Coordinates of C-alpha atoms in Angstrom, one line a residue:
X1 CA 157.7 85.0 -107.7
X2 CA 154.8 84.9 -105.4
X3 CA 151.1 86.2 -106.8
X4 CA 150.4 90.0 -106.1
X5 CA 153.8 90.7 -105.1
X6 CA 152.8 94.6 -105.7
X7 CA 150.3 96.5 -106.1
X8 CA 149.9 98.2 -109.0
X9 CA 151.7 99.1 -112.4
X10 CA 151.1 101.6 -115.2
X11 CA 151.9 101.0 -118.9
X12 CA 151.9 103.7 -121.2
X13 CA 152.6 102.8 -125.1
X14 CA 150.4 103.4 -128.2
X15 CA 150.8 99.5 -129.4
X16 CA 147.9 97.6 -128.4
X17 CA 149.8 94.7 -128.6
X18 CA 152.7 95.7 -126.6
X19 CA 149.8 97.0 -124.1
X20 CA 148.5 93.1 -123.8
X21 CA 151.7 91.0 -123.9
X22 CA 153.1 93.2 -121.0
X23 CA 149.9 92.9 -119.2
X24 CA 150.2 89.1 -119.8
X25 CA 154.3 89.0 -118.6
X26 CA 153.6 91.0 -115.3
X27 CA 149.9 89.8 -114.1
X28 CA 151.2 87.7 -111.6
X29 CA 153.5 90.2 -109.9
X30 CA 150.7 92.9 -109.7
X31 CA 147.9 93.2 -108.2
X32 CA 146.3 95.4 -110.4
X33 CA 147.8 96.7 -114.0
X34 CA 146.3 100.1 -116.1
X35 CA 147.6 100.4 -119.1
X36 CA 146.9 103.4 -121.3
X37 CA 147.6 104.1 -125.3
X38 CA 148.2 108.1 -124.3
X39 CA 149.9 109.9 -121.8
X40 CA 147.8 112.8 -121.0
X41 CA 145.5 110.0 -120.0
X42 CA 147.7 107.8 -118.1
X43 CA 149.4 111.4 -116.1
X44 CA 146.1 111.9 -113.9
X45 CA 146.0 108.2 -113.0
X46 CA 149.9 108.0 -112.2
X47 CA 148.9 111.6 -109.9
X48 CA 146.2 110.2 -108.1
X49 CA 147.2 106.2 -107.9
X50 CA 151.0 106.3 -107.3
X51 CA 151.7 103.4 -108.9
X52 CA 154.9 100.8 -108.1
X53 CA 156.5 101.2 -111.1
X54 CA 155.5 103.1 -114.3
X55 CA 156.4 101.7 -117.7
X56 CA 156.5 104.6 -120.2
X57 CA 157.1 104.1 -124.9
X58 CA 160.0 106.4 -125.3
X59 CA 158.0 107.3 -128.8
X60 CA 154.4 108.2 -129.7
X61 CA 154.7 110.1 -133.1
X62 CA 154.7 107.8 -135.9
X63 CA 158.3 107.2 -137.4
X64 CA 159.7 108.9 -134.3
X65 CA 163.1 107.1 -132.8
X66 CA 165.2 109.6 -130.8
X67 CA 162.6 109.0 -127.8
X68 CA 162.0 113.2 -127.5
X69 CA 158.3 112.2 -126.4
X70 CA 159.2 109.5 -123.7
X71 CA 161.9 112.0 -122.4
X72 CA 159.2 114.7 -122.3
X73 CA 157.1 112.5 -120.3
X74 CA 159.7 111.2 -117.8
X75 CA 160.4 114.6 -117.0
X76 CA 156.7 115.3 -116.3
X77 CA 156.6 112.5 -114.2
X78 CA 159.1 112.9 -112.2
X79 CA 158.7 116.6 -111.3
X80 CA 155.4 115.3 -110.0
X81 CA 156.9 112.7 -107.7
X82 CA 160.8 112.6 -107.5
X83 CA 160.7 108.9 -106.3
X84 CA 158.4 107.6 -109.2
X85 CA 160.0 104.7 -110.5
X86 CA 159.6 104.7 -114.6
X87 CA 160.7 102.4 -117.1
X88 CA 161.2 103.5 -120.6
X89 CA 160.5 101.0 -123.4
X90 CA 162.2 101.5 -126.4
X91 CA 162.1 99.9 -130.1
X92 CA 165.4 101.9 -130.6
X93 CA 167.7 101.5 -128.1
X94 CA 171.4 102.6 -129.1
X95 CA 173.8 103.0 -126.0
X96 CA 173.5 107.0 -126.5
X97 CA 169.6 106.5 -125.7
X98 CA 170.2 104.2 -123.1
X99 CA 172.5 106.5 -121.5
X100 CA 170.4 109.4 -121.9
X101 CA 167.2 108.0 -120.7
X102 CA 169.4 106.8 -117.4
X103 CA 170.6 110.4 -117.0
X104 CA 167.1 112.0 -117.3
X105 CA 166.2 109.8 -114.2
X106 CA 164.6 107.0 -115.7
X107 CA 165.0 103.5 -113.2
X108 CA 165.8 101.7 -116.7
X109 CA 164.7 100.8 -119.8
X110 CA 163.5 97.5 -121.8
X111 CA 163.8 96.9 -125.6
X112 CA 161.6 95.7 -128.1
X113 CA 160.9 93.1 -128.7
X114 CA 162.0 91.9 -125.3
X115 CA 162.4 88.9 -123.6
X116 CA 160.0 87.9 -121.1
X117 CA 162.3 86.9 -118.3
X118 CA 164.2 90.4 -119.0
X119 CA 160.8 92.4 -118.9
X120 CA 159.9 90.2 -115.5
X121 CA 163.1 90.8 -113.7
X122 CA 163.5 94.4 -115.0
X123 CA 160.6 95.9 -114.1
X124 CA 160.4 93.4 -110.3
X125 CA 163.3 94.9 -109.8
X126 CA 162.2 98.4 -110.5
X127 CA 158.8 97.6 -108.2
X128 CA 161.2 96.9 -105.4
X129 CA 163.4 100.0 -105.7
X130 CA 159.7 101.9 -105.1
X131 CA 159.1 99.5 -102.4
X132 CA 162.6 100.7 -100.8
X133 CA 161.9 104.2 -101.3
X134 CA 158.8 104.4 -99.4
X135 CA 159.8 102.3 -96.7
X136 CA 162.7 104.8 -96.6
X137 CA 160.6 107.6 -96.5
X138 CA 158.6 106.1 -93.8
X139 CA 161.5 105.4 -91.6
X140 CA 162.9 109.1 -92.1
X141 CA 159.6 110.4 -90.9
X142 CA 159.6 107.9 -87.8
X143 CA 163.1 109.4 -87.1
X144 CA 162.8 112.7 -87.7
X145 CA 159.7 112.9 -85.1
X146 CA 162.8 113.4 -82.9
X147 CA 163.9 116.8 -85.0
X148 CA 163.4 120.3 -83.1
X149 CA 160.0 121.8 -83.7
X150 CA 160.4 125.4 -84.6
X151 CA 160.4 128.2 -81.9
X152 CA 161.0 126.8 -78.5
X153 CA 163.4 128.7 -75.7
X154 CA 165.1 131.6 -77.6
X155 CA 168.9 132.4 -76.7
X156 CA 168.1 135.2 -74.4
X157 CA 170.8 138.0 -72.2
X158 CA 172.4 141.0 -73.0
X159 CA 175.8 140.5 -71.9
X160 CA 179.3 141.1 -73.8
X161 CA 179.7 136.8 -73.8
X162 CA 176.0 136.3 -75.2
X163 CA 176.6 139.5 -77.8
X164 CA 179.9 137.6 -78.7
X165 CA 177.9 134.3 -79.2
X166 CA 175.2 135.4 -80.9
X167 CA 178.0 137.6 -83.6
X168 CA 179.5 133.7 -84.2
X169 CA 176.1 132.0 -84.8
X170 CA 175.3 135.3 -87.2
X171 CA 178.3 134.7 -89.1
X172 CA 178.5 130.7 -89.1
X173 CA 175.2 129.7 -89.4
X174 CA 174.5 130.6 -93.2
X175 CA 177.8 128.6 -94.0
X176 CA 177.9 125.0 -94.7
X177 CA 180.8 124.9 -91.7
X178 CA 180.7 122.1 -89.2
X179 CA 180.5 124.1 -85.5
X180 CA 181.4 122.2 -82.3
X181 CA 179.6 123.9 -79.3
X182 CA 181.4 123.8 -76.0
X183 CA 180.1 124.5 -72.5
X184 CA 178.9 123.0 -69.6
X185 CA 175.7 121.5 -68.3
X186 CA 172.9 123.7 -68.4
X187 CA 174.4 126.4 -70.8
X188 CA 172.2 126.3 -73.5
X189 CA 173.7 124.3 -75.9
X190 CA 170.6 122.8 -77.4
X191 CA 169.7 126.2 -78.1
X192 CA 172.7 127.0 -80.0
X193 CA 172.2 124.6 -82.2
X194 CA 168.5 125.4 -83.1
X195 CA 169.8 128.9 -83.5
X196 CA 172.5 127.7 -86.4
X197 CA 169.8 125.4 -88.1
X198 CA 167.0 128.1 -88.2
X199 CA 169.3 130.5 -89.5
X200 CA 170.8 128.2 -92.2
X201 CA 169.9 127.6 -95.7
X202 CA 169.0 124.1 -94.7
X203 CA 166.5 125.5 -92.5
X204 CA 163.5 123.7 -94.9
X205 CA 164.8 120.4 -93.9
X206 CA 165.0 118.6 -90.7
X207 CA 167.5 119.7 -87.8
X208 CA 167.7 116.0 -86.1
X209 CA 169.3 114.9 -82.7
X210 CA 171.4 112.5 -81.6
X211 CA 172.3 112.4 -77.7
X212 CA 175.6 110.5 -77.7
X213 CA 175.4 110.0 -74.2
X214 CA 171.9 108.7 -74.1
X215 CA 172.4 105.7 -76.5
X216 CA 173.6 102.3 -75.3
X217 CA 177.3 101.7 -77.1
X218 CA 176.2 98.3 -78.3
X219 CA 173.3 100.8 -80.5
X220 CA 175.3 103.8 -81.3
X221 CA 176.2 102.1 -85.2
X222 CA 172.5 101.3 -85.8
X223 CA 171.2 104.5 -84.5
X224 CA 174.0 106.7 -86.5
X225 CA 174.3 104.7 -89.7
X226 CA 171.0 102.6 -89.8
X227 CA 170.5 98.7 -90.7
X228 CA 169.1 96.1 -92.9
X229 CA 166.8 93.5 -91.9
X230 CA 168.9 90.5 -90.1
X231 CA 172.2 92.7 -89.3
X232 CA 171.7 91.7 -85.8
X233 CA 169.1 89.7 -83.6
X234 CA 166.2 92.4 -83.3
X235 CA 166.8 94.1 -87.0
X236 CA 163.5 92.4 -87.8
X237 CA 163.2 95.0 -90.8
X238 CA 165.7 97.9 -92.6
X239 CA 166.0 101.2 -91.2
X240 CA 167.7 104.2 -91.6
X241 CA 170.0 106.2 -89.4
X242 CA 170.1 109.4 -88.0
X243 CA 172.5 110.5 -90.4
X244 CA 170.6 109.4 -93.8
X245 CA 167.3 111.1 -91.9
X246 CA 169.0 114.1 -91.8
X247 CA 169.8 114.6 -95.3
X248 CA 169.3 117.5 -96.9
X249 CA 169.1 119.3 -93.2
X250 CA 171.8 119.6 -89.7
X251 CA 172.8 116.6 -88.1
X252 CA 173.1 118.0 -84.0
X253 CA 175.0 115.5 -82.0
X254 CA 174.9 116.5 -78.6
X255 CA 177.1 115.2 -76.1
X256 CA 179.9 113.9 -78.5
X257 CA 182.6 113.7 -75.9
X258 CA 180.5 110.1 -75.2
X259 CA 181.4 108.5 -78.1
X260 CA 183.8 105.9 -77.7
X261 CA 187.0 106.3 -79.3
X262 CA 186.4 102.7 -81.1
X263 CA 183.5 103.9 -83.2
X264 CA 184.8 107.4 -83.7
X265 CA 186.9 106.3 -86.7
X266 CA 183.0 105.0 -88.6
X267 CA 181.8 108.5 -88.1
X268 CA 185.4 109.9 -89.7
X269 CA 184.6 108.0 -92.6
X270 CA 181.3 108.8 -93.3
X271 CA 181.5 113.0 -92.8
X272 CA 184.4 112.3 -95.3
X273 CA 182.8 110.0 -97.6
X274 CA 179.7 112.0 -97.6
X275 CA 178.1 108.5 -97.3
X276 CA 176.5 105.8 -95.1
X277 CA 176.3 102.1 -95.5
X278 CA 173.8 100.3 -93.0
X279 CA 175.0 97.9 -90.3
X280 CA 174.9 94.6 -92.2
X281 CA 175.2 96.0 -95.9
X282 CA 177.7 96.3 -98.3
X283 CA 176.0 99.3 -100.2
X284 CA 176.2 103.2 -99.4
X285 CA 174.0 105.6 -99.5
X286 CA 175.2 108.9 -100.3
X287 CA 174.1 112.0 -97.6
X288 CA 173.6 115.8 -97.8
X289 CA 173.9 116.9 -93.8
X290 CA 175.9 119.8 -91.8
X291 CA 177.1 118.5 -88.6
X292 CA 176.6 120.5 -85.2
X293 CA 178.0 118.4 -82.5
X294 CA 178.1 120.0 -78.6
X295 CA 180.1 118.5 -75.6
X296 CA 180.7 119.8 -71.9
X297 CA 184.3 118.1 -71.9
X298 CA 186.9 120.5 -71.3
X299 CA 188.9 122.0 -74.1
X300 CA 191.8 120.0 -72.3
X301 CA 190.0 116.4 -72.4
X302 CA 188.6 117.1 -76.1
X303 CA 192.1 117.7 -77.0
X304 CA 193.7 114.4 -75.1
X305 CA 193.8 111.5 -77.8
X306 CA 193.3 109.4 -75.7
X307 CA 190.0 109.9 -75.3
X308 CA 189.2 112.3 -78.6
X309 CA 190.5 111.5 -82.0
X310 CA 192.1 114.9 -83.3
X311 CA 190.9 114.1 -87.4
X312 CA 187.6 113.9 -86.4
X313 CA 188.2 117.4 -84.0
X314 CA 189.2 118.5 -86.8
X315 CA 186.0 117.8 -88.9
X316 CA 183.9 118.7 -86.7
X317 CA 185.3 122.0 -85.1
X318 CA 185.3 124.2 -88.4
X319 CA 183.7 127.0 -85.9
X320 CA 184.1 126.7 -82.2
X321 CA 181.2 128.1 -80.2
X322 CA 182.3 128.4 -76.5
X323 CA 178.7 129.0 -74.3
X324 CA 180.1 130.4 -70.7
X325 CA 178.2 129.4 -67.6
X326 CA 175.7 132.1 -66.3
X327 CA 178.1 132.7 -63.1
X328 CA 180.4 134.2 -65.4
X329 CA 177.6 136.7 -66.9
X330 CA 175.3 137.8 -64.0
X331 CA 173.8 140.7 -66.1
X332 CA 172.0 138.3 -68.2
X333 CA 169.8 136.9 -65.0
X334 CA 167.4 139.7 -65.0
X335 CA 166.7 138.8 -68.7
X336 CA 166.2 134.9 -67.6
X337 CA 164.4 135.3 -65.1
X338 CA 162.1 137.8 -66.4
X339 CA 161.4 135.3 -69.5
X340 CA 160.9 132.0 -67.1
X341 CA 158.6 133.7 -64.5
X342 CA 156.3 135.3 -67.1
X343 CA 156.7 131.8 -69.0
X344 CA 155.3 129.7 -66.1
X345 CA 152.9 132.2 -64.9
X346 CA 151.4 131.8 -68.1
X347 CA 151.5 128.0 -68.0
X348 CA 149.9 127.8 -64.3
X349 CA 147.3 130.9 -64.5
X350 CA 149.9 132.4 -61.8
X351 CA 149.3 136.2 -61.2
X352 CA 152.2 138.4 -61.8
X353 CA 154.2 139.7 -59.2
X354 CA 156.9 141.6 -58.3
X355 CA 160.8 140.4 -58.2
X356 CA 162.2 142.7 -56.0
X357 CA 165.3 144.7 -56.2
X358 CA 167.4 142.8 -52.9
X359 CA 165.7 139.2 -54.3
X360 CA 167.0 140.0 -57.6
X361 CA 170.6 140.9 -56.5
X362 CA 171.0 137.8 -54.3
X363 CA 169.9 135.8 -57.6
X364 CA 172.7 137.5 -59.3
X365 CA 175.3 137.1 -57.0
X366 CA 174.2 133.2 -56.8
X367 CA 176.8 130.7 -58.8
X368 CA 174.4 129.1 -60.2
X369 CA 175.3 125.3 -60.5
X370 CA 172.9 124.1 -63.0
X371 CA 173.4 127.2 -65.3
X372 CA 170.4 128.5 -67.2
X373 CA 168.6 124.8 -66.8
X374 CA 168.7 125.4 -62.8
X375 CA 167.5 128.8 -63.2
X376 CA 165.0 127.6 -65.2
X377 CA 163.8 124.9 -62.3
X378 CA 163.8 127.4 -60.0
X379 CA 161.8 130.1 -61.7
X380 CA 158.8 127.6 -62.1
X381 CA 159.1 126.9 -58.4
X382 CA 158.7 130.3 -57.5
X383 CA 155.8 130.9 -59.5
X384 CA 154.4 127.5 -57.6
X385 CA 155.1 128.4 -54.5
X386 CA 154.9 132.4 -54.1
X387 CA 152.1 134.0 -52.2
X388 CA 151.2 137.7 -51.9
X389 CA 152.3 140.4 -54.2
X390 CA 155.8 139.7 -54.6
X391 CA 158.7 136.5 -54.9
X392 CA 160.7 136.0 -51.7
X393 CA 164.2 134.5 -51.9
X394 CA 163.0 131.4 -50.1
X395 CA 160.2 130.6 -53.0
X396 CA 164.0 130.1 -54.9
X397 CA 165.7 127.2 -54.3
X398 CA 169.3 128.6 -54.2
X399 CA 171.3 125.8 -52.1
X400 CA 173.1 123.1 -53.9
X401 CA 171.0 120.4 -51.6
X402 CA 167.7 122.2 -51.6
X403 CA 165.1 119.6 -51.2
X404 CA 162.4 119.0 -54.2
X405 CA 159.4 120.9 -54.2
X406 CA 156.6 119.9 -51.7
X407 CA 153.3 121.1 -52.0
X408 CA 150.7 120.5 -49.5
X409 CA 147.4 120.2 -50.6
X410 CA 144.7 117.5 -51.1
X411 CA 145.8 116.3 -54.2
X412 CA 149.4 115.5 -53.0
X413 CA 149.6 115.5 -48.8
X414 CA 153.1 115.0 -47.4
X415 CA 152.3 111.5 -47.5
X416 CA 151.7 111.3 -51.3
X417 CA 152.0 107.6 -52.4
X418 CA 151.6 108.2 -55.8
X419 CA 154.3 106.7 -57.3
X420 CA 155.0 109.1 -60.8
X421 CA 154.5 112.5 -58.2
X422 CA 157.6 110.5 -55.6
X423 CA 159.8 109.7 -58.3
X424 CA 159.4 113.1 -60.0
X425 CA 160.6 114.6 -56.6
X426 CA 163.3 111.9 -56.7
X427 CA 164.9 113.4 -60.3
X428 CA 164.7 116.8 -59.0
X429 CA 166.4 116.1 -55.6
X430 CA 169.3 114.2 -57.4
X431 CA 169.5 116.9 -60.3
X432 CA 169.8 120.1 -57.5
X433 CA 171.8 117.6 -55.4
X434 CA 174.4 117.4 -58.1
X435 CA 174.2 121.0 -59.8
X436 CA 172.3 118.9 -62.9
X437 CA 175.4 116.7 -63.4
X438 CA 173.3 114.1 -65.2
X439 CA 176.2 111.7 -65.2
X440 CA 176.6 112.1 -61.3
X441 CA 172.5 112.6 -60.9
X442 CA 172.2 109.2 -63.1
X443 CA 174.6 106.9 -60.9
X444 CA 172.9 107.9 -57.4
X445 CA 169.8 107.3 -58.4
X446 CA 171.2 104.0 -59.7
X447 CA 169.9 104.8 -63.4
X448 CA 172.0 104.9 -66.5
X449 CA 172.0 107.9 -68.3
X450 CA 169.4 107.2 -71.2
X451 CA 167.3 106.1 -68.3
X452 CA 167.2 109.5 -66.7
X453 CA 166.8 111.5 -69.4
X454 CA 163.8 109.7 -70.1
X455 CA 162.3 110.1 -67.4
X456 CA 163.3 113.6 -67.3
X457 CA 161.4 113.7 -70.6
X458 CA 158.5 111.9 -68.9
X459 CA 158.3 114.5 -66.0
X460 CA 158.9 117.7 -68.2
X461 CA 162.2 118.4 -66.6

C-alpha cells in the first residue's frame, strides 16, 4: 500500500487505546487521521470535513453491548450524507449485530480485538468504496450536463390532434409507464418528452438524453451502459452511462429506430433487469429510470423484425404517443407562429408588426416539410428580414429549395469569407433543401449524422 493513499479518516470510540492502535494500523494509508472519544464532537468534523471513511464504537455507555448508541449514530450520519462510508467497531459482535449493523447502512464492521491486516484491508476497502462513489457522482454530473433544463419551447396549438396529445401526456405522465413517441422530423418530439418528465413524479431528478442516431455504433455500449478503466483503448478512467446517470429520473432516447438490432437485445436486458453492468465489468449496478424513447420510423418499419425487435417494442411502448405533422393540423399555425415571431423579435430588438390576414392563410395552406422545426426557421427569418409595418410572404421562406438567408450589410457582404457565417448558410441550405431530413441533409453535405447535429448545435439551429 502506497503512503497517503487517502485523505482523511475519522475514529470515533471512547478507548483511548483503541483510539491510538488504530491510528498506528491506518497512518500510512491516510493522510490525515482525527480521532475523537465522543460523537457529538466528532459529528461537526464528519459535516464539515467529509472524511473517506468513518470508523464509528457501536457502544459508549459503560456495560452496553447491543450497539443501540453506534446504531443511533450511524443513522445520524448517514441522514447527513447518504454516501458516507462508516465502519462500526464492535467488542460484541454476534451475527445478529453483524447483520443488523449491515442493514442500518453501515459499509461493515471490525471486531475487537482485531487483527491488523483485517482492520487494514477492511477499512482500505471501505476508503475505496468512498473513492468510487464520488468519482460516480462526478461522472453523473458531467453527464447529466446533457439533461433538459427546465422551461424551454412549450407544446403549443389548439387543434383536436394537439388536444388529443396533450389528454395522453395528462394521463401517462404521472405513471411509471414506458411511452414510445412517434412522428416525423420536426414534430416536436423532444417536447413531448420534457412534457412527460416535468409532469412526472420523477420530475426532481434528471430527464437525460440519448440521441441514438447521433452516437457512433462502435460507442453506443459505453455511452448507454458506461465503462471501467481499460475496457477498451481510450477508457483511461471508469465512467458511468446514460442509463446509471439517469437514475432516479427519465431516461429519453430519441431516435431509437437507429439502434442496431445487434445491441438491441443489451438494452432488453437491462430495462428488465433493472440493472447495468459497465463495458469491461463483471458487476451490476442496480438503476431506478422510466424510459421515453421517440422515433420517426413508420409504425410499419418499427413493427418489421427485421429491423426492430418486438420484446423490446414491447418494453418500451407501454403508451404510444403519435405527434401528427403540422400539414395535418393547419389551425395550430396561427398559435406557432404567433409564439416564434414574438420569440425572435424579442431576441433581435425586432419591432412588432403585423402578420396579415392573406400572409397568414398562404402559411396555412403551406405543407410544411420541416414541420414545426421549419416553421420555426422561417419565423426567425422573417423577423430578420421584414421591413415596414407588416411581414410579406417573401420574408418566408416557403419553397422546398429556398436559398439560406443572405443579408447584405457591412458585417457580412455577398462576398462574406468568413468561414463559420458560410458554413452556417451551408446547414440551412441542406436542411430546407431536404425538408430537415437530417439523414438526407447529413450525406449531401458529406457529414455523418453526429457531425451535423453538432454543428447544428454550434450554429443555434
Amino acid at each position: 500500500m502506497t503512503l497517503s493513499t487517502f485523505d482523511l479518516a475519522i475514529i470515533v470510540d471512547d478507548d483511548q487505546d483503541i483510539l491510538l492502535a488504530a491510528r498506528l494500523t491506518l497512518k500510512n494509508i491516510f493522510a490525515e487521521i482525527a480521532c475523537f472519544t465522543s460523537p457529538d464532537e466528532a459529528m461537526a468534523a464528519i459535516a464539515a470535513r467529509s472524511p473517506d471513511v468513518i470508523l464509528l464504537d457501536a457502544n459508549f455507555a459503560r456495560g452496553a453491548t447491543d450497539a443501540a448508541e453506534g446504531f443511533h449514530w450511524l443513522e445520524r450520519i448517514l441522514a447527513d450524507d447518504p454516501d458516507a462510508v462508516v465502519v462500526l467497531i464492535t467488542a460484541h459482535a454476534g451475527v445478529g449485530i453483524a447483520v443488523e449493523t449491515m442493514k442500518r447502512g453501515a459499509t461493515d464492521f471490525v471486531s475487537k480485538p482485531w487483527s491488523n491486516d483485517r482492520l487494514l484491508a477492511t477499512v482500505a476497502t471501505a476508503a475505496r468504496l468512498r473513492a468510487s462513489r464520488r468519482a460516480t457522482d462526478v461522472e453523473r454530473a458531467k453527464v447529466s450536463a446533457l439533461s433538459y433544463p427546465a422551461g424551454g419551447t412549450p407544446l403549443l396549438g389548439r387543434s383536436p390532434a394537439i388536444r388529443h396529445v396533450l389528454s395522453l401526456i395528462e394521463r401517462a405522465a404521472p405513471t411509471e409507464a414506458n411511452v414510445l413517441i412517434l412522428g416525423e422530423n420536426g414534430t416536436g418530439k423532444e417536447l413531448v418528452a420534457r412534457e412527460i418528465h416535468r409532469r412526472s413524479r420523477r420530475a426532481a431528478h434528471a430527464l437525460v438524453s440519448v440521441d441514438m442516431g447521433a452516437i457512433a455504433e462502435s460507442l453506443i455500449d459505453s455511452e448507454l451502459f458506461g465503462h471501467v478503466k481499460g475496457a477498451f483503448t481510450d477508457a483511461r478512467a471508469d465512467r458511468i452511462g446514460r442509463l446509471q446517470a439517469a437514475d432516479g429520473g427519465t431516461l429519453f432516447l430519441d431516435e431509437i429506430g437507429n439502434l442496431p438490432l445487434h445491441l438491441q437485445p443489451r438494452l432488453l436486458t437491462a430495462l428488465e433487469q433493472r440493472q447495468v453492468t459497465p463495458v469491461g465489468s463483471n458487476k451490476s449496478a442496480a438503476i431506478d429510470v422510466r424510459i421515453v424513447s421517440a422515433t420517426n420510423l413508420s409504425p410499419e418499419r418499427l413493427h418489421d423484425d427485421r429491423v426492430f425487435r418486438p420484446d423490446l417494442l414491447f418494453r418500451l411502448n407501454t403508451v404510444e404517443i403519435e405527434l401528427p405533422p403540422l400539414r395535418e393540423r393547419p389551425e395550430d399555425v396561427p398559435v406557432l407562429l404567433t409564439h416564434f415571431l414574438d420569440l425572435y423579435a424579442r431576441k433581435y430588438g425586432a419591432p412588432e408588426r403585423e402578420l396579415p390576414r392573406d400572409v397568414l392563410a398562404a402559411l396555412q395552406d403551406y405543407s410544411w416539410p420541416g414541420n414545426v422545426r421549419a416553421l420555426r426557421h422561417a419565423a426567425e427569418r422573417a423577423v430578420i428580414l421584414a421591413q415596414g409595418d407588416a411581414y410579406a410572404l417573401a420574408d418566408f421562406p416557403l419553397s422546398r429549395g429556398a436559398p439560406a438567408v443572405k443579408i447584405q450589410a457591412t458585417a457580412a457582404p455577398a462576398t462574406d469569407l468568413n468561414l463559420e457565417r458560410a458554413e452556417k448558410q451551408m446547414i440551412e441550405r441542406a436542411l430546407q433543401k431536404h425538408a430537415y431530413n437530417i439523414s438526407a441533409a447529413a450525406a449531401e453535405l458529406g457529414l455523418t449524422r453526429g457531425s451535423l447535429y453538432r454543428r447544428m448545435e454550434k450554429h443555434g439551429l
